[in-house]
Amino acid sequence: MTDASQLSHSFYPPELGDHENYAGDEQYLHTSPQSFSLGDGFNQPISTFGMPYVPDPLDGLEISRSGSFPLHPGDCARVQDIDWDKLAIVWFRESVRNIDVDLPPLPLKLKKLGEPFCKLTLPPSTLTLDHLESVRLRDKLHINAEEGAANWLRQLTGEDKSATTKKLGIRIALALQDNATSWMLATAAALYWRVVGRANHAISCLRQALRYVPDADRDIPLVNLASLLHRAGLYNDALRVAVTAVNHAPNSGITYFTVGNIYTSLGDTEKAIAFYRGALKLRPDFELARTRLNSVLCSFLLGDFPAKTGP
């Protein structure tokens, strides 16, 4: 598997990775305690933003480094008090672009309680990302149950808090019996398996979603797979998937935001900042990206301040 340093080097253009260009950062980080700004002429308004046009998502993306994001000391205290689980709902709603999955009601009598397995036999393909070790060896992966993903599942299926994960799983399973090639149902099934902590089944369902999703919506299962691998600590593969999502949806702030999250976990603060700023260039009102950016900047300023990682 490609190591993180190789991934980062190939992904970040040399002109943006030159540490001399970040000399201004140190200057600004040691000036007046009243207000901080990432330096290097960032007082200029954002004007240009290079978008990728490359067949290989690891060939490189040009990220704008212009713009101003002032940070006041009080911002760091506010970041520490943020309810990240609530903000994660915003991330998920953005990542699925508010699509809804209609599920059949539960029958009055069920002969057998089922779970939403994605059973279609799909040959190995780059379309389903089988070149990634984490996808090929998914039966060996383990993740903790993501209780927070239950809220994402209810969001996707349009259900309220009274809908239990178990009942939603049964309804998704019934829907898949009637429409096994629905990429939206497969994406919902993947969320179910994340809630119960079964990475192998979640990835199988996302493979199925990637096989049948229209190209215009391909970034949706890609972002969800990237976030799953990120949660599992498989940062290298998560980064590859997230960059693929950027190339499929270069005008989506959520794809840049996802890459920024992974770079934060990798400890590559400069690249994380660049991608959070890229998300804000595309969506100036993307408050979650601004909050994450503040979190990373606070870790810069305070040293031991924990920057939030993960979706």
Tab-separated table of C-alpha atoms in Angstrom:
chain	number	residue	atom	x	y	z
A	1	MET	CA	0.000	0.000	0.000
A	2	THR	CA	1.251	3.492	-0.750
A	3	ASP	CA	2.504	5.112	2.441
A	4	ALA	CA	1.183	8.433	3.692
A	5	SER	CA	4.266	10.425	2.732
A	6	GLN	CA	4.078	9.247	-0.869
A	7	LEU	CA	0.377	10.032	-1.008
A	8	SER	CA	0.822	13.483	0.415
A	9	HIS	CA	3.755	14.382	-1.842
A	10	SER	CA	2.035	13.324	-5.043
A	11	PHE	CA	-1.218	14.983	-4.040
A	12	TYR	CA	0.107	18.376	-3.057
A	13	PRO	CA	1.638	20.504	-5.827
A	14	PRO	CA	5.267	21.524	-5.192
A	15	GLU	CA	4.479	25.217	-5.373
A	16	LEU	CA	1.984	24.843	-2.547
A	17	GLY	CA	4.098	22.531	-0.461
A	18	ASP	CA	7.122	24.872	-0.397
A	19	HIS	CA	7.638	25.745	3.257
A	20	GLU	CA	9.265	29.050	2.305
A	21	ASN	CA	5.868	30.144	1.058
A	22	TYR	CA	4.524	29.652	4.578
A	23	ALA	CA	7.054	31.963	6.212
A	24	GLY	CA	4.265	34.444	6.738
A	25	ASP	CA	2.394	31.950	8.930
A	26	GLU	CA	5.010	32.122	11.676
A	27	GLN	CA	4.981	35.909	11.547
A	28	TYR	CA	1.245	36.080	12.052
A	29	LEU	CA	1.188	33.385	14.724
A	30	HIS	CA	3.512	35.470	16.912
A	31	THR	CA	1.963	38.925	16.539
A	32	SER	CA	-0.755	40.672	18.488
A	33	PRO	CA	-2.767	38.400	20.825
A	34	GLN	CA	-5.927	40.275	19.860
A	35	SER	CA	-6.384	38.665	16.468
A	36	PHE	CA	-4.596	36.086	14.359
A	37	SER	CA	-4.657	35.477	10.643
A	38	LEU	CA	-2.900	32.893	8.534
A	39	GLY	CA	-0.212	34.992	6.868
A	40	ASP	CA	1.389	35.155	3.434
A	41	GLY	CA	-0.832	37.923	2.100
A	42	PHE	CA	-4.080	36.310	3.189
A	43	ASN	CA	-5.714	39.709	3.571
A	44	GLN	CA	-6.448	39.608	-0.136
A	45	PRO	CA	-9.902	38.383	-1.144
A	46	ILE	CA	-10.172	34.935	-2.655
A	47	SER	CA	-9.976	35.417	-6.385
A	48	THR	CA	-8.694	32.258	-8.058
A	49	PHE	CA	-9.114	28.623	-7.259
A	50	GLY	CA	-7.400	25.967	-9.380
A	51	MET	CA	-9.588	22.979	-10.021
A	52	PRO	CA	-8.230	19.554	-10.870
A	53	TYR	CA	-8.343	18.232	-14.399
A	54	VAL	CA	-6.370	15.035	-14.131
A	55	PRO	CA	-7.233	11.399	-14.905
A	56	ASP	CA	-5.306	10.177	-11.846
A	57	PRO	CA	-6.710	11.669	-8.624
A	58	LEU	CA	-3.282	11.428	-7.000
A	59	ASP	CA	-1.557	13.515	-9.673
A	60	GLY	CA	-2.259	16.740	-7.803
A	61	LEU	CA	-4.772	19.453	-7.114
A	62	GLU	CA	-4.095	23.168	-7.161
A	63	ILE	CA	-5.406	24.854	-4.043
A	64	SER	CA	-5.852	28.600	-3.721
A	65	ARG	CA	-3.876	30.097	-0.877
A	66	SER	CA	-5.430	33.545	-0.990
A	67	GLY	CA	-8.070	34.766	1.404
A	68	SER	CA	-8.332	35.806	5.040
A	69	PHE	CA	-9.604	33.800	7.992
A	70	PRO	CA	-8.986	35.859	11.148
A	71	LEU	CA	-8.865	33.937	14.417
A	72	HIS	CA	-9.390	35.505	17.833
A	73	PRO	CA	-8.296	33.807	21.074
A	74	GLY	CA	-11.916	33.474	22.183
A	75	ASP	CA	-12.647	31.356	19.108
A	76	CYS	CA	-10.555	28.522	20.536
A	77	ALA	CA	-12.607	28.417	23.733
A	78	ARG	CA	-15.786	28.279	21.667
A	79	VAL	CA	-14.417	25.450	19.519
A	80	GLN	CA	-13.800	23.379	22.656
A	81	ASP	CA	-17.479	23.672	23.622
A	82	ILE	CA	-18.909	22.646	20.241
A	83	ASP	CA	-21.237	19.645	20.018
A	84	TRP	CA	-19.471	17.850	17.168
A	85	ASP	CA	-22.118	15.122	16.956
A	86	LYS	CA	-24.748	17.710	16.071
A	87	LEU	CA	-22.453	19.243	13.493
A	88	ALA	CA	-21.857	15.782	12.023
A	89	ILE	CA	-25.532	15.737	11.049
A	90	VAL	CA	-24.841	18.839	8.965
A	91	TRP	CA	-21.905	17.037	7.329
A	92	PHE	CA	-24.070	14.043	6.484
A	93	ARG	CA	-26.938	16.126	5.117
A	94	GLU	CA	-24.418	17.891	2.880
A	95	SER	CA	-22.776	14.629	1.825
A	96	VAL	CA	-26.026	13.082	0.530
A	97	ARG	CA	-27.360	16.370	-0.906
A	98	ASN	CA	-30.674	15.922	0.911
A	99	ILE	CA	-31.742	12.837	-1.061
A	100	ASP	CA	-34.486	10.754	0.523
A	101	VAL	CA	-34.836	6.988	0.481
A	102	ASP	CA	-38.428	5.758	0.548
A	103	LEU	CA	-38.856	2.557	2.530
A	104	PRO	CA	-41.846	0.200	2.579
A	105	PRO	CA	-43.774	-0.046	5.844
A	106	LEU	CA	-43.194	-3.037	8.063
A	107	PRO	CA	-45.648	-5.871	7.335
A	108	LEU	CA	-47.978	-6.788	10.158
A	109	LYS	CA	-46.451	-10.248	10.232
A	110	LEU	CA	-42.857	-11.003	9.380
A	111	LYS	CA	-41.896	-14.613	8.866
A	112	LYS	CA	-38.234	-13.765	9.356
A	113	LEU	CA	-36.429	-10.721	10.632
A	114	GLY	CA	-33.809	-9.712	8.106
A	115	GLU	CA	-30.867	-7.374	7.820
A	116	PRO	CA	-29.911	-5.381	4.705
A	117	PHE	CA	-27.175	-7.531	3.197
A	118	CYS	CA	-25.959	-6.417	-0.220
A	119	LYS	CA	-25.790	-9.796	-1.902
A	120	LEU	CA	-25.156	-9.002	-5.552
A	121	THR	CA	-22.055	-10.707	-6.914
A	122	LEU	CA	-19.878	-8.027	-8.467
A	123	PRO	CA	-16.624	-8.822	-10.278
A	124	PRO	CA	-13.524	-6.953	-9.066
A	125	SER	CA	-13.310	-3.585	-10.767
A	126	THR	CA	-11.725	-0.177	-10.384
A	127	LEU	CA	-15.299	1.127	-10.516
A	128	THR	CA	-15.907	-0.537	-7.158
A	129	LEU	CA	-12.413	0.388	-5.899
A	130	ASP	CA	-11.202	-3.179	-5.577
A	131	HIS	CA	-7.645	-1.983	-6.203
A	132	LEU	CA	-7.668	-0.684	-2.622
A	133	GLU	CA	-6.410	-3.113	-0.024
A	134	SER	CA	-9.035	-2.055	2.497
A	135	VAL	CA	-11.809	-2.919	0.029
A	136	ARG	CA	-10.289	-6.243	-1.014
A	137	LEU	CA	-9.664	-7.286	2.591
A	138	ARG	CA	-12.881	-5.859	4.015
A	139	ASP	CA	-13.720	-9.112	5.818
A	140	LYS	CA	-10.706	-8.489	8.055
A	141	LEU	CA	-11.706	-4.954	9.002
A	142	HIS	CA	-13.233	-4.050	12.327
A	143	ILE	CA	-14.891	-0.807	13.359
A	144	ASN	CA	-16.666	0.246	16.500
A	145	ALA	CA	-20.414	0.652	16.287
A	146	GLU	CA	-21.239	4.225	15.263
A	147	GLU	CA	-24.279	5.166	17.266
A	148	GLY	CA	-24.163	8.648	15.785
A	149	ALA	CA	-24.660	7.151	12.331
A	150	ALA	CA	-28.163	6.120	13.438
A	151	ASN	CA	-29.123	9.784	13.152
A	152	TRP	CA	-27.649	9.849	9.645
A	153	LEU	CA	-29.695	6.767	8.769
A	154	ARG	CA	-32.908	8.367	9.997
A	155	GLN	CA	-31.987	11.536	8.085
A	156	LEU	CA	-31.530	9.558	4.865
A	157	THR	CA	-34.767	7.622	5.247
A	158	GLY	CA	-36.825	10.579	6.449
A	159	GLU	CA	-37.713	8.922	9.752
A	160	ASP	CA	-38.013	10.501	13.186
A	161	LYS	CA	-36.246	9.512	16.397
A	162	SER	CA	-38.845	6.861	17.188
A	163	ALA	CA	-37.584	4.682	14.315
A	164	THR	CA	-35.199	2.088	15.734
A	165	THR	CA	-32.109	0.962	13.863
A	166	LYS	CA	-33.379	-2.618	13.878
A	167	LYS	CA	-36.689	-1.722	12.238
A	168	LEU	CA	-34.990	0.502	9.691
A	169	GLY	CA	-32.633	-2.359	8.850
A	170	ILE	CA	-35.580	-4.680	8.230
A	171	ARG	CA	-37.289	-2.134	5.990
A	172	ILE	CA	-34.110	-1.514	3.992
A	173	ALA	CA	-33.711	-5.273	3.579
A	174	LEU	CA	-37.277	-5.571	2.274
A	175	ALA	CA	-36.710	-2.705	-0.157
A	176	LEU	CA	-33.490	-4.300	-1.445
A	177	GLN	CA	-35.393	-7.491	-2.202
A	178	ASP	CA	-37.508	-5.518	-4.665
A	179	ASN	CA	-34.754	-3.260	-6.007
A	180	ALA	CA	-31.340	-4.821	-5.504
A	181	THR	CA	-29.583	-2.401	-7.863
A	182	SER	CA	-30.701	0.786	-6.097
A	183	TRP	CA	-27.570	2.695	-5.150
A	184	MET	CA	-29.525	4.789	-2.658
A	185	LEU	CA	-30.785	1.694	-0.840
A	186	ALA	CA	-27.263	0.260	-0.860
A	187	THR	CA	-25.970	3.513	0.657
A	188	ALA	CA	-28.661	3.351	3.338
A	189	ALA	CA	-27.740	-0.277	4.017
A	190	ALA	CA	-24.091	0.735	4.433
A	191	LEU	CA	-25.128	3.243	7.091
A	192	TYR	CA	-27.052	0.527	8.901
A	193	TRP	CA	-23.927	-1.640	9.026
A	194	ARG	CA	-21.889	1.282	10.338
A	195	VAL	CA	-24.386	1.734	13.159
A	196	VAL	CA	-24.002	-1.910	14.209
A	197	GLY	CA	-20.234	-1.935	13.653
A	198	ARG	CA	-19.837	-4.279	10.685
A	199	ALA	CA	-17.298	-2.711	8.340
A	200	ASN	CA	-17.231	-5.641	5.912
A	201	HIS	CA	-20.956	-5.448	5.165
A	202	ALA	CA	-20.859	-1.643	4.991
A	203	ILE	CA	-18.094	-1.733	2.380
A	204	SER	CA	-19.899	-4.462	0.421
A	205	CYS	CA	-22.953	-2.211	0.231
A	206	LEU	CA	-20.889	0.796	-0.818
A	207	ARG	CA	-19.270	-1.324	-3.560
A	208	GLN	CA	-22.775	-2.113	-4.764
A	209	ALA	CA	-23.721	1.568	-4.612
A	210	LEU	CA	-20.601	2.515	-6.589
A	211	ARG	CA	-21.477	-0.059	-9.236
A	212	TYR	CA	-24.931	1.377	-9.940
A	213	VAL	CA	-24.755	5.057	-8.993
A	214	PRO	CA	-25.078	7.590	-11.845
A	215	ASP	CA	-21.842	9.405	-12.475
A	216	ALA	CA	-23.345	12.720	-11.373
A	217	ASP	CA	-23.960	11.307	-7.882
A	218	ARG	CA	-20.859	9.140	-7.592
A	219	ASP	CA	-19.277	11.403	-4.993
A	220	ILE	CA	-22.012	10.468	-2.493
A	221	PRO	CA	-20.973	6.822	-1.916
A	222	LEU	CA	-17.323	7.859	-2.363
A	223	VAL	CA	-17.520	10.380	0.483
A	224	ASN	CA	-19.315	7.855	2.658
A	225	LEU	CA	-16.676	5.202	1.964
A	226	ALA	CA	-13.899	7.711	2.661
A	227	SER	CA	-15.459	8.629	5.998
A	228	LEU	CA	-15.844	4.946	6.935
A	229	LEU	CA	-12.184	4.210	6.165
A	230	HIS	CA	-11.222	7.383	8.005
A	231	ARG	CA	-13.132	6.208	11.074
A	232	ALA	CA	-11.389	2.845	10.812
A	233	GLY	CA	-7.999	4.567	10.883
A	234	LEU	CA	-7.144	3.604	7.297
A	235	TYR	CA	-6.050	7.098	6.375
A	236	ASN	CA	-4.127	6.266	3.201
A	237	ASP	CA	-7.027	4.513	1.492
A	238	ALA	CA	-9.482	7.049	2.910
A	239	LEU	CA	-7.440	9.809	1.281
A	240	ARG	CA	-7.389	8.051	-2.083
A	241	VAL	CA	-11.177	7.637	-2.018
A	242	ALA	CA	-11.763	11.224	-0.891
A	243	VAL	CA	-9.509	12.605	-3.645
A	244	THR	CA	-11.444	10.518	-6.166
A	245	ALA	CA	-14.611	12.175	-4.841
A	246	VAL	CA	-13.038	15.612	-5.367
A	247	ASN	CA	-12.282	14.757	-8.973
A	248	HIS	CA	-15.847	13.553	-9.547
A	249	ALA	CA	-17.383	16.594	-7.855
A	250	PRO	CA	-14.846	19.451	-8.005
A	251	ASN	CA	-17.531	22.005	-7.186
A	252	SER	CA	-18.687	20.261	-4.013
A	253	GLY	CA	-17.452	21.788	-0.784
A	254	ILE	CA	-18.115	18.552	1.099
A	255	THR	CA	-15.496	16.660	-0.931
A	256	TYR	CA	-12.808	19.214	-0.091
A	257	PHE	CA	-13.975	19.200	3.524
A	258	THR	CA	-13.614	15.409	3.663
A	259	VAL	CA	-10.040	15.574	2.357
A	260	GLY	CA	-9.279	18.263	4.951
A	261	ASN	CA	-10.520	15.991	7.737
A	262	ILE	CA	-8.240	13.174	6.634
A	263	TYR	CA	-5.215	15.446	6.369
A	264	THR	CA	-5.965	16.647	9.911
A	265	SER	CA	-5.807	13.043	11.123
A	266	LEU	CA	-2.566	12.547	9.202
A	267	GLY	CA	-1.142	15.551	11.041
A	268	ASP	CA	-0.579	17.485	7.824
A	269	THR	CA	-1.947	20.789	9.030
A	270	GLU	CA	-0.947	22.865	6.019
A	271	LYS	CA	-2.854	20.662	3.602
A	272	ALA	CA	-5.819	20.402	5.973
A	273	ILE	CA	-6.017	24.200	6.110
A	274	ALA	CA	-5.804	24.443	2.320
A	275	PHE	CA	-8.703	22.035	1.814
A	276	TYR	CA	-10.918	23.551	4.502
A	277	ARG	CA	-10.352	26.876	2.791
A	278	GLY	CA	-11.154	25.249	-0.529
A	279	ALA	CA	-14.472	24.088	0.933
A	280	LEU	CA	-15.183	27.636	2.093
A	281	LYS	CA	-14.317	29.047	-1.309
A	282	LEU	CA	-16.986	26.809	-2.808
A	283	ARG	CA	-19.430	27.294	0.067
A	284	PRO	CA	-18.769	30.499	2.037
A	285	ASP	CA	-21.668	29.598	4.362
A	286	PHE	CA	-20.277	26.124	5.138
A	287	GLU	CA	-20.099	26.703	8.886
A	288	LEU	CA	-18.808	23.218	9.709
A	289	ALA	CA	-15.774	23.742	7.467
A	290	ARG	CA	-15.124	27.122	9.089
A	291	THR	CA	-15.377	25.540	12.535
A	292	ARG	CA	-12.958	22.765	11.601
A	293	LEU	CA	-10.578	25.346	10.156
A	294	ASN	CA	-10.692	27.252	13.452
A	295	SER	CA	-10.000	24.001	15.307
A	296	VAL	CA	-6.877	23.364	13.228
A	297	LEU	CA	-5.681	26.959	13.583
A	298	CYS	CA	-6.183	26.758	17.350
A	299	SER	CA	-4.023	23.643	17.450
A	300	PHE	CA	-1.390	25.684	15.610
A	301	LEU	CA	-1.607	28.523	18.113
A	302	LEU	CA	-1.920	26.575	21.355
A	303	GLY	CA	0.198	23.552	20.544
A	304	ASP	CA	-1.608	21.027	22.749
A	305	PHE	CA	-5.066	22.102	21.588
A	306	PRO	CA	-6.717	18.962	20.128
A	307	ALA	CA	-7.785	19.532	16.534
A	308	LYS	CA	-11.014	17.703	15.794
A	309	THR	CA	-10.624	14.858	13.310
A	310	GLY	CA	-13.061	12.479	11.703
A	311	PRO	CA	-16.340	13.268	9.930
